[in-house]
Short mmCIF file of C-alpha atoms in Angstrom, two decimals:
data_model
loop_
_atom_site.label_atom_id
_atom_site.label_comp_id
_atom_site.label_asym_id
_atom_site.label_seq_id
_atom_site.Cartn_x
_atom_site.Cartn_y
_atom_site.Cartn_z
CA UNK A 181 152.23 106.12 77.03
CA UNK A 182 149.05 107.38 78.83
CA UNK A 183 151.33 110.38 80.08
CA UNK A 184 152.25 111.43 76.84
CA UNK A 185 148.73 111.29 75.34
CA UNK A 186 148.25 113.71 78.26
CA UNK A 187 150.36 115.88 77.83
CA UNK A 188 152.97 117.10 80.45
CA UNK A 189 151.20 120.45 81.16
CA UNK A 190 148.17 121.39 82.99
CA UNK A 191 146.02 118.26 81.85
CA UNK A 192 148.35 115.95 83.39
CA UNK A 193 149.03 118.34 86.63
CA UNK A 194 145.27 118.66 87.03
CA UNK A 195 144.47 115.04 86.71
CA UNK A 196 147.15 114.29 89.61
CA UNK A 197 145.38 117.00 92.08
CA UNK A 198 142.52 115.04 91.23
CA UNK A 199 143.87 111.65 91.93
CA UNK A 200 145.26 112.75 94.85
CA UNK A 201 141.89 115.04 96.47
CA UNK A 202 140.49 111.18 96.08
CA UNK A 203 143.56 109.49 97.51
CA UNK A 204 143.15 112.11 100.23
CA UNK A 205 139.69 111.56 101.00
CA UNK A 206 140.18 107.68 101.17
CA UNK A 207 142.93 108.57 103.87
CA UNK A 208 141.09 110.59 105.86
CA UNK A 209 138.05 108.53 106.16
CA UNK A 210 139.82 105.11 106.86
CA UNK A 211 143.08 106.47 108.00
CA UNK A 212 145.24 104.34 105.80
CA UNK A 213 144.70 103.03 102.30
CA UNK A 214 144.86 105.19 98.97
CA UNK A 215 148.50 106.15 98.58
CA UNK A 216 149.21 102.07 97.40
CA UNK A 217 147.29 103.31 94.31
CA UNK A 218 149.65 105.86 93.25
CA UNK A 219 152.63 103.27 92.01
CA UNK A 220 150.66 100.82 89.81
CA UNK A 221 148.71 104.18 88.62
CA UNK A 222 152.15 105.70 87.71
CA UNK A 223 153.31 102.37 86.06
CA UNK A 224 149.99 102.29 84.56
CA UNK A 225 150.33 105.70 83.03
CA UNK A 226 154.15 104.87 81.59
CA UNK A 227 156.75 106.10 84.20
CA UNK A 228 159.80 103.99 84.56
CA UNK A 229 159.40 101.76 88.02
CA UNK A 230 161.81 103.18 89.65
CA UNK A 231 160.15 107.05 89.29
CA UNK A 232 157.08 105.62 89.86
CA UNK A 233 158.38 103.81 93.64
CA UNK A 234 160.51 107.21 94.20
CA UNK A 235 157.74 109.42 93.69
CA UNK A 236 155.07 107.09 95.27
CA UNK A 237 157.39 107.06 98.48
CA UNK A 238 157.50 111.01 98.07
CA UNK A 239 154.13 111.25 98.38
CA UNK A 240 153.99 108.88 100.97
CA UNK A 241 156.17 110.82 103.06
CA UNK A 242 154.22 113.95 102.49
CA UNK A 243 150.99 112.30 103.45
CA UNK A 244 152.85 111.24 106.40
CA UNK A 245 154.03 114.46 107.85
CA UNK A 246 150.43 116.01 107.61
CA UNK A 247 149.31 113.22 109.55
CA UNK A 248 151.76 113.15 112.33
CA UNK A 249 151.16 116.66 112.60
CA UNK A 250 147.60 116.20 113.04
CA UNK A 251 148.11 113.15 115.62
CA UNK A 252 150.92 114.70 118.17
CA UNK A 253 148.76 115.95 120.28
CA UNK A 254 146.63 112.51 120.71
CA UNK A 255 149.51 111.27 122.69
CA UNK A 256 149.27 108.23 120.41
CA UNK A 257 153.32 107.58 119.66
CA UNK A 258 154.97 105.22 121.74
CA UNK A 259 158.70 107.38 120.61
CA UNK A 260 160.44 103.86 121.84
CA UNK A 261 158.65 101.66 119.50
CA UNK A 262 159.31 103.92 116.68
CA UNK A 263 162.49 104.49 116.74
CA UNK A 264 163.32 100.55 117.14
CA UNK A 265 161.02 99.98 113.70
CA UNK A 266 162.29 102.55 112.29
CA UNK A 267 165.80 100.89 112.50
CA UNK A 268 164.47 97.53 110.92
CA UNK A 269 162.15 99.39 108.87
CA UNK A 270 165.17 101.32 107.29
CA UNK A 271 167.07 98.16 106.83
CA UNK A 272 164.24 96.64 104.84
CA UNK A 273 163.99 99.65 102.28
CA UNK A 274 167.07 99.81 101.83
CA UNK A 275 167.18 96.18 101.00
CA UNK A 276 163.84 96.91 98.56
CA UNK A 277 165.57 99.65 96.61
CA UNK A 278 168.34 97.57 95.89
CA UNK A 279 165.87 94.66 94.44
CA UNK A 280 164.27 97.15 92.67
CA UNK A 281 167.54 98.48 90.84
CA UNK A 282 168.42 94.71 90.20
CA UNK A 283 165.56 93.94 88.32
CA UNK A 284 165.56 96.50 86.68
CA UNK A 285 168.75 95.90 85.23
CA UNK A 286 167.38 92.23 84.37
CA UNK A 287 164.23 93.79 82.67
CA UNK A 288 161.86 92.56 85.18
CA UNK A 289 161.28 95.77 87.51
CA UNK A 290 157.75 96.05 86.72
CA UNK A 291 156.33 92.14 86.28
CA UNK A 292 157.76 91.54 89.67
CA UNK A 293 156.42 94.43 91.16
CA UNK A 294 153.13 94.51 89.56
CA UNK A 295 152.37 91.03 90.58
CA UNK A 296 153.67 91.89 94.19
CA UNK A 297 150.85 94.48 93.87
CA UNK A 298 148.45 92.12 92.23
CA UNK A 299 148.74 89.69 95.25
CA UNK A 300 149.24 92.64 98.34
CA UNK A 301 145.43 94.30 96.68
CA UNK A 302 144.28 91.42 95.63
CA UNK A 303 144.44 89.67 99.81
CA UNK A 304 143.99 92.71 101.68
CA UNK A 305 140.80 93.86 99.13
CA UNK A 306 139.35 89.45 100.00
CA UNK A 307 140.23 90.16 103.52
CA UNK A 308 138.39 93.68 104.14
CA UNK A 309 135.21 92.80 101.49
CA UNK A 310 134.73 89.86 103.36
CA UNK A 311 135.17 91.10 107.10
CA UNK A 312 132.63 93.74 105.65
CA UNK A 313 129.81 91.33 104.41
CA UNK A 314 130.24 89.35 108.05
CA UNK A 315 129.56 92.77 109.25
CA UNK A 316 131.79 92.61 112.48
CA UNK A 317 133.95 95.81 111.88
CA UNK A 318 137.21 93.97 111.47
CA UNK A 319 139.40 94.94 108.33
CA UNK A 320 140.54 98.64 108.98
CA UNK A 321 141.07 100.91 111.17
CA UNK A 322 138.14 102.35 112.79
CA UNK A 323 138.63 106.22 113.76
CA UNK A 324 136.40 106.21 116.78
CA UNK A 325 138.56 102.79 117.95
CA UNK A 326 141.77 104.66 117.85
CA UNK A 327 140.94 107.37 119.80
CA UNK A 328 139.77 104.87 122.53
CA UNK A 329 141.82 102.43 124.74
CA UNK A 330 141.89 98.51 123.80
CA UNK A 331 141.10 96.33 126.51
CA UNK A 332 144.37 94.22 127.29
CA UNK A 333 142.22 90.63 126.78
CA UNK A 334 141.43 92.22 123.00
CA UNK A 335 145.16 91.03 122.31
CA UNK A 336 145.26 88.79 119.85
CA UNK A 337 146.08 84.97 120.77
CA UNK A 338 149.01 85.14 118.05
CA UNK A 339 150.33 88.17 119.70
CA UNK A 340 150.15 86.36 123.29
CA UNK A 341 152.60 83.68 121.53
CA UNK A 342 154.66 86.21 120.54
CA UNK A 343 155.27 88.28 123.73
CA UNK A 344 155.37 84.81 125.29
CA UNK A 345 158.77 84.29 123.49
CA UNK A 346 161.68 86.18 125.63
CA UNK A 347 164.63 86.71 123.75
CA UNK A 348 166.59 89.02 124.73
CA UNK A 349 166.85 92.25 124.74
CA UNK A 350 163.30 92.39 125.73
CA UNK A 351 161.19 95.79 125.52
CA UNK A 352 158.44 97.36 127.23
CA UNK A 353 155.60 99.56 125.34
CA UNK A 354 153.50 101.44 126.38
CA UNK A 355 150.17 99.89 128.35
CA UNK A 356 152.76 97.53 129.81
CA UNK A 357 153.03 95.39 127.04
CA UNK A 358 156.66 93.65 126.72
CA UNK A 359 158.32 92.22 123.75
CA UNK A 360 161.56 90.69 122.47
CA UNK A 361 163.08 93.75 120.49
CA UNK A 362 163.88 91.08 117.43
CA UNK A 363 160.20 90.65 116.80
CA UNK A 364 159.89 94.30 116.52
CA UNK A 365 162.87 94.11 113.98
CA UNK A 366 161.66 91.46 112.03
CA UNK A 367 158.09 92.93 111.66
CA UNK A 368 159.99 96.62 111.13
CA UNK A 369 162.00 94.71 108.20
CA UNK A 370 159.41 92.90 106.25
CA UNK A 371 157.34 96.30 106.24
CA UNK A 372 160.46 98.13 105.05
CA UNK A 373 161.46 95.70 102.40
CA UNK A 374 157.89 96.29 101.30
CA UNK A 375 157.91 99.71 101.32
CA UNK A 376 161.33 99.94 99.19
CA UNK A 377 160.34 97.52 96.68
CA UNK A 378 156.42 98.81 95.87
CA UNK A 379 156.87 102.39 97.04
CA UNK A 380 154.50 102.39 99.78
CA UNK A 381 154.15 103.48 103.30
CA UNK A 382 153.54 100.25 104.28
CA UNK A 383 150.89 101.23 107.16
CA UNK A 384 147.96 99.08 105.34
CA UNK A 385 150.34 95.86 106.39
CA UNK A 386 152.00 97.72 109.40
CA UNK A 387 149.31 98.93 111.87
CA UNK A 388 147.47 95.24 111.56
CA UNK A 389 150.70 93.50 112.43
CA UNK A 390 151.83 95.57 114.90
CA UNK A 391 148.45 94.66 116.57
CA UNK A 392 148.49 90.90 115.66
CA UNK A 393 151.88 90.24 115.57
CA UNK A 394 153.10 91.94 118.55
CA UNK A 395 149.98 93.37 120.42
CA UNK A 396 150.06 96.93 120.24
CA UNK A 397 147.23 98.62 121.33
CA UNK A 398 144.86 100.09 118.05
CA UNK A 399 145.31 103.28 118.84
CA UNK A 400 149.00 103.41 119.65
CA UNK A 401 149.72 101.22 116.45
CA UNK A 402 148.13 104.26 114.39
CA UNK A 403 149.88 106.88 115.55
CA UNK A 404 153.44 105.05 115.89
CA UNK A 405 152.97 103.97 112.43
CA UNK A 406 152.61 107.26 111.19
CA UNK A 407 155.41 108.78 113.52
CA UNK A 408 157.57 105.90 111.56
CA UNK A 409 156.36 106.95 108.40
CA UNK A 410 157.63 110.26 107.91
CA UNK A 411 161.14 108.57 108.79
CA UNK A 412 160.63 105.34 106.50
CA UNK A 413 159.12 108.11 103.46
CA UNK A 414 161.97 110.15 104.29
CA UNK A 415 164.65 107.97 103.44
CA UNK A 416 162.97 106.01 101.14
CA UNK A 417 162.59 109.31 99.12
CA UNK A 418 165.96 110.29 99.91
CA UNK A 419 167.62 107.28 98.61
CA UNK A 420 165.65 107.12 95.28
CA UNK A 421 165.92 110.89 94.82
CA UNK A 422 169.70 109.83 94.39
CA UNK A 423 168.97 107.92 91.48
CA UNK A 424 167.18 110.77 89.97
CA UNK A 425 163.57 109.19 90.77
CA UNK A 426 161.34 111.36 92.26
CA UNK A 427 159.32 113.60 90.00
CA UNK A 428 158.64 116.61 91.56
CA UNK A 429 155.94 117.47 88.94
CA UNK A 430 154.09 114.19 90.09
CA UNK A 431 154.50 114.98 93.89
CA UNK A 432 153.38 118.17 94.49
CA UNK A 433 150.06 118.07 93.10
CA UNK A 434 149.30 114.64 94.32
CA UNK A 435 150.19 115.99 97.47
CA UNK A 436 148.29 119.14 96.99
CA UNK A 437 145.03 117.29 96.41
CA UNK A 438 145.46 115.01 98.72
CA UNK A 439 145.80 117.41 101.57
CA UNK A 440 142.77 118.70 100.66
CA UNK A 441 141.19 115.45 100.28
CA UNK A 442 142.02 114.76 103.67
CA UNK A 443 140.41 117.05 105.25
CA UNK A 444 137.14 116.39 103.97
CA UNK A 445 137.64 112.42 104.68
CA UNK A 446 138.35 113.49 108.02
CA UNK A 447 135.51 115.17 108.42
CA UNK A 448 133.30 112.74 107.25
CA UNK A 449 134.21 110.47 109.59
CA UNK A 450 131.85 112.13 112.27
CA UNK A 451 129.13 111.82 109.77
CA UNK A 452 129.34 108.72 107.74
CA UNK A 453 129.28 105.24 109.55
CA UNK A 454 132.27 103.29 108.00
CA UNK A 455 130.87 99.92 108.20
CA UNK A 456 128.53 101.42 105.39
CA UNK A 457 131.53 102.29 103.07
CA UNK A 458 134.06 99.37 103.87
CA UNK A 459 132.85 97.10 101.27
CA UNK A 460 133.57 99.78 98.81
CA UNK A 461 136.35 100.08 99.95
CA UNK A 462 137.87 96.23 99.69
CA UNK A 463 136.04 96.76 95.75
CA UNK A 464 138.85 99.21 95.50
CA UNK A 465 141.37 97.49 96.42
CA UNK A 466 140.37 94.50 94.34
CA UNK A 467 139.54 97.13 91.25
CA UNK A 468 143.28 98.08 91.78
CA UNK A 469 144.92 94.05 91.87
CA UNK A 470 142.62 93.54 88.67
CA UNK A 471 144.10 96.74 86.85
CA UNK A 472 147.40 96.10 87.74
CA UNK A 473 146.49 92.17 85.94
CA UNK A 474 144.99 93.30 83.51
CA UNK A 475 147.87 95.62 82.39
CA UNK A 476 150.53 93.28 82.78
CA UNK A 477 148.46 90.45 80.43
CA UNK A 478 148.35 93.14 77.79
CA UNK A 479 151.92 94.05 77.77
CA UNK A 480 152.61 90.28 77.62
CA UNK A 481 149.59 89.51 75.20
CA UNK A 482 150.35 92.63 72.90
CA UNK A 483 147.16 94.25 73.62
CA UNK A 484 147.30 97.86 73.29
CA UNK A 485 143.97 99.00 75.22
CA UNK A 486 144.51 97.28 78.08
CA UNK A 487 146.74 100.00 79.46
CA UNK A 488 144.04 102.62 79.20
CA UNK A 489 141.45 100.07 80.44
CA UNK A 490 143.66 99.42 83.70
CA UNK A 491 143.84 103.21 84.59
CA UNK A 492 140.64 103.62 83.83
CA UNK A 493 139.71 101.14 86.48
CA UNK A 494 142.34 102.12 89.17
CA UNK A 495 140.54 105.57 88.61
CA UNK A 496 137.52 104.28 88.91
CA UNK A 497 137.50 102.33 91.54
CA UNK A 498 139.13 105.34 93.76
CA UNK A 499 136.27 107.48 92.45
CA UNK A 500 133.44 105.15 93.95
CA UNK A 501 134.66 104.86 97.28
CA UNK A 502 135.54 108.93 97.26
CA UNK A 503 132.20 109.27 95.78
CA UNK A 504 130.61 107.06 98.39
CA UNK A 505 132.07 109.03 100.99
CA UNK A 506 131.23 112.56 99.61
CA UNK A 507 127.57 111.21 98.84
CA UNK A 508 126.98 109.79 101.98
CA UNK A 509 127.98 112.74 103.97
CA UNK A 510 126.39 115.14 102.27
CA UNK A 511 123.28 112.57 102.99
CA UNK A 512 124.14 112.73 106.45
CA UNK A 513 123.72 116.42 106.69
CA UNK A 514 121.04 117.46 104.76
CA UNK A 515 118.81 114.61 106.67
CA UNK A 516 120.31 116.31 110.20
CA UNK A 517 118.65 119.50 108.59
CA UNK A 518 115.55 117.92 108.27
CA UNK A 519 115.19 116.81 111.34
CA UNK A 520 116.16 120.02 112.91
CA UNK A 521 113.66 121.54 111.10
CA UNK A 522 110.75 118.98 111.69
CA UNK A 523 111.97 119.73 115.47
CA UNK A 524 111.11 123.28 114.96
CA UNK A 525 108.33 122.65 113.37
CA UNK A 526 106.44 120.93 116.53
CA UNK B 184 160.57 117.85 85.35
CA UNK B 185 163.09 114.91 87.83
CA UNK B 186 163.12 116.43 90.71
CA UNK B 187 166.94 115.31 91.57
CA UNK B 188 170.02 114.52 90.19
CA UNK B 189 172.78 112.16 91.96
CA UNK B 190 173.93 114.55 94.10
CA UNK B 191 173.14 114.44 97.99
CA UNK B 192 172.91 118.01 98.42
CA UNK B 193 170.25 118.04 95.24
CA UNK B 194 168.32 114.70 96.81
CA UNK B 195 168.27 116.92 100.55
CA UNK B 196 166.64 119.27 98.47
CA UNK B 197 163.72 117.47 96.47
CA UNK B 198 163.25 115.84 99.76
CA UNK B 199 162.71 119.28 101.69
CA UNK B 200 160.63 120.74 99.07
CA UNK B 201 158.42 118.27 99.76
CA UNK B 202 158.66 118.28 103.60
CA UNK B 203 158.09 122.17 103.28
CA UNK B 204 155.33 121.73 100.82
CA UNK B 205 153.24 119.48 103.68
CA UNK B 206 153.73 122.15 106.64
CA UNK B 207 152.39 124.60 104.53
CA UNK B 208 149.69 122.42 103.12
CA UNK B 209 148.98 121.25 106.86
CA UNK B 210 148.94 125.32 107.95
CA UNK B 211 147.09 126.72 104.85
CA UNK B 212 144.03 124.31 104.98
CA UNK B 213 143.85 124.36 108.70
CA UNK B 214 143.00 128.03 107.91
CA UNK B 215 140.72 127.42 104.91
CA UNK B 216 139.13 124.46 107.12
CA UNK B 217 138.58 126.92 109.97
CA UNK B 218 137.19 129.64 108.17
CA UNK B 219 134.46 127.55 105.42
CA UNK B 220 133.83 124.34 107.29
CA UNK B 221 131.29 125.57 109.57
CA UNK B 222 129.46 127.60 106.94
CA UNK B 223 129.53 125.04 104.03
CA UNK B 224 128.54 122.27 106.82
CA UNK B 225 125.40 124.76 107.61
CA UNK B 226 124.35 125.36 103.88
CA UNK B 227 124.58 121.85 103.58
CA UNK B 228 122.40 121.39 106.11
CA UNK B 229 119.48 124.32 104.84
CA UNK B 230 119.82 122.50 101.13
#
C-alpha cells in the first residue's frame, strides 16, 4: 500500500495539501473538474472503496460550500430548480451508497467502480480533447460565459424535445424556461446515483445536462449546480460518515490545499485564455481513465508496480494542467509588464 | 485517524468539521487574497 510506504504522518498530510492546491487550481480555472481525481487516487494509494467514496464526497462537499459562497451574490441559483434536484439527486445517492456496500460485500467494490471511472474519464477526457483540437470552445465551462446571459435560440435542439414533452406537474425556471418536473428528477437521479457510487460531485456530468437535457441557461446551470452540491456532498458525506468512511486526516488537507488552489485558478482566469489550456486538460482526464486501467490490470495480472505507476500518472497528469495554468499566467503578467514598460519608454 | 463512528451524533460531527473548516478556509484566504494578491501580481509584473 502506497499509503503505508508513506507513512501516515506529515509525508502523507503534505502530499494531500499538495494534491489538493492542484485539484484547487484545476477548479478554479475551469470551474468544475479535479475533485473526480481524488477517489481513484485514494483507491490508487490503498484505502478501502468505501473511505475512499466517503472522503472523496467530503471533500466534495467542502469544495462546494467555498464555491457557493463565492457565487451567492452572482444571482446565479434558480432556489426552485435546486431544491427539486436535490430531491432526485438525494434519491440517487442514496441508491449509489447502497451499490457500493453490496459490492463490496461480493468483493467487487473497486473493479466496478474503477471501470465506472475508466469509462466516465475516459468519454468526458475524448469529448473535451477533441472539442479542443476543433477549437470551437465547447467542452467546459467557460468563466466569462457564465457570468453572461445565453441567448434563448442557444438551447439545444435535444433540450427543445424535452421541454416539448408536458407531463405534468410542469415547472417554470428562471428565463422563462418550462419543464416537466420528472425530467428534472430523472436527470437529478442519474447524477445522484453517480455521485453515491464514485464519490463525486457529479457537476462535470450535471451542469452539461442540465443545459442539454433540459435547457438551463450556462450560467444558471453553474451556480444551481453548486447550490445542489453542498446538499448532495452533505448527505452523501453524512451517510458514509455512518459507516465510519470519511477520513478526516484525508479531508482536511485536501481541502486545505485546495482552497488555496482555488484562488489562484480563479485568478488566472482573467489572465490565461482557456481555449489554450483545455486540451491539457481532456490529457488529464484521459491520464486519469488510463491510471485507473492500468491499476486494475495489475491487480488482476499480479503486477506489483503498476500501482505506483498509476498514481504516478494521476499525479502527473494533475500537475501538467496546474502547471500549465501557473506557467501561463505568470507568462501573462510578466509580458503585461513589458509592455507597460515599452509604453513608458516612448 | 476515521473521522466517524456509527453514531449520528458522531457522523453530524465529521460532517460539521468539515463545513466549519470551508467558512474559515473561504474567510481566511479572502484575507490573505486581499492583502498579497495585488503586490505579488505587481512583482510579477516588474520580474
Amino acid at each position: 500500500m502506497i499509503g503505508g510506504l508513506l507513512g501516515s504522518g506529515m509525508a502523507l498530510t503534505a502530499l494531500f495539501v499538495a494534491f489538493g492546491v492542484l485539484i484547487g487550481i484545476l477548479f478554479g480555472f475551469f470551474g468544475m473538474g479535479g475533485s473526480f481525481l481524488v477517489t481513484p487516487a485514494l483507491i490508487v494509494m490503498g484505502y478501502p472503496s468505501r473511505v475512499a467514496v466517503g472522503s472523496g464526497l467530503a471533500f466534495v462537499f467542502g469544495t462546494a460550500v467555498i464555491a457557493t459562497l463565492k457565487h451567492r451574490d452572482l444571482g446565479q441559483v434558480d432556489y426552485k430548480l435546486g431544491v427539486s434536484m436535490i430531491i432526485g439527486t438525494t434519491l440517487g445517492i442514496e441508491v449509489g451508497k447502497e451499490m457500493v456496500v453490496f459490492l463490496e460485500a461480493m468483493g467487487r467494490a473497486g473493479l466496478v467502480i474503477s471501470i465506472s471511472y475508466v469509462g466516465l474519464l475516459g468519454g468526458i477526457g475524448l469529448f473535451v480533447t477533441r472539442e479542443a483540437l476543433k477549437g470551437d470552445g465547447g467542452g467546459s465551462i467557460d468563466h466569462e460565459e457564465a457570468d453572461g446571459e445565453v441567448d434563448a435560440d442557444d438551447i439545444p435542439d435535444i433540450a427543445k424535445k424535452i421541454q416539448s414533452y408536458h407531463l405534468p406537474p410542469m415547472m417554470t425556471l428562471r428565463g422563462g424556461i418550462q419543464v416537466s418536473l420528472w425530467m428534472v428528477l430523472v436527470v437529478a437521479f442519474a447524477t445522484g446515483l453517480l455521485s453515491g457510487l464514485l464519490g463525486v460531485g457529479g457537476g462535470f456530468i450535471r451542469m452539461p445536462a442540465l443545459f442539454y437535457l433540459i435547457g438551463v441557461p450556462v450560467p444558471i446551470a453553474v451556480g444551481t449546480d453548486l447550490f445542489e452540491i453542498v446538499f448532495s456532498g452533505g448527505l452523501g458525506s453524512l451517510l458514509y460518515a455512518q459507516l465510519g468512511a470519511v477520513d478526516l486526516s484525508i479531508v482536511v488537507p485536501l481541502l486545505a490545499g485546495s482552497a488555496l488552489g482555488a484562488r489562484v485558478g480563479s485568478a488566472s482566469t482573467s489572465l490565461v485564455n482557456e481555449d489554450d489550456i483545455k486540451i491539457y486538460f481532456g490529457l488529464m482526464l484521459l491520464g486519469g481513465a488510463v491510471a485507473v486501467a492500468i491499476q486494475e490490470a495489475g491487480k488482476g495480472l499480479g503486477i506489483g508496480i503498476a500501482e505506483p505507476l498509476s498514481l504516478l500518472i494521476i499525479l502527473a497528469s494533475a500537475l501538467m494542467v496546474a502547471g500549465a495554468v501557473v506557467v501561463s499566467s505568470v507568462r501573462a503578467l510578466r509580458e503585461e509588464g513589458e509592455a507597460r514598460r515599452a509604453a513608458a519608454a516612448d | 485517524m476515521i473521522g466517524a463512528s456509527s453514531l449520528p451524533v458522531e457522523a453530524l460531527r465529521t460532517v460539521g468539521l468539515v463545513l466549519v473548516e470551508a467558512m474559515i478556509l473561504y474567510v481566511g484566504y479572502g484575507v490573505l487574497t486581499s492583502a498579497l494578491e495585488p503586490r505579488l501580481t505587481e512583482a510579477l509584473r516588474n520580474r
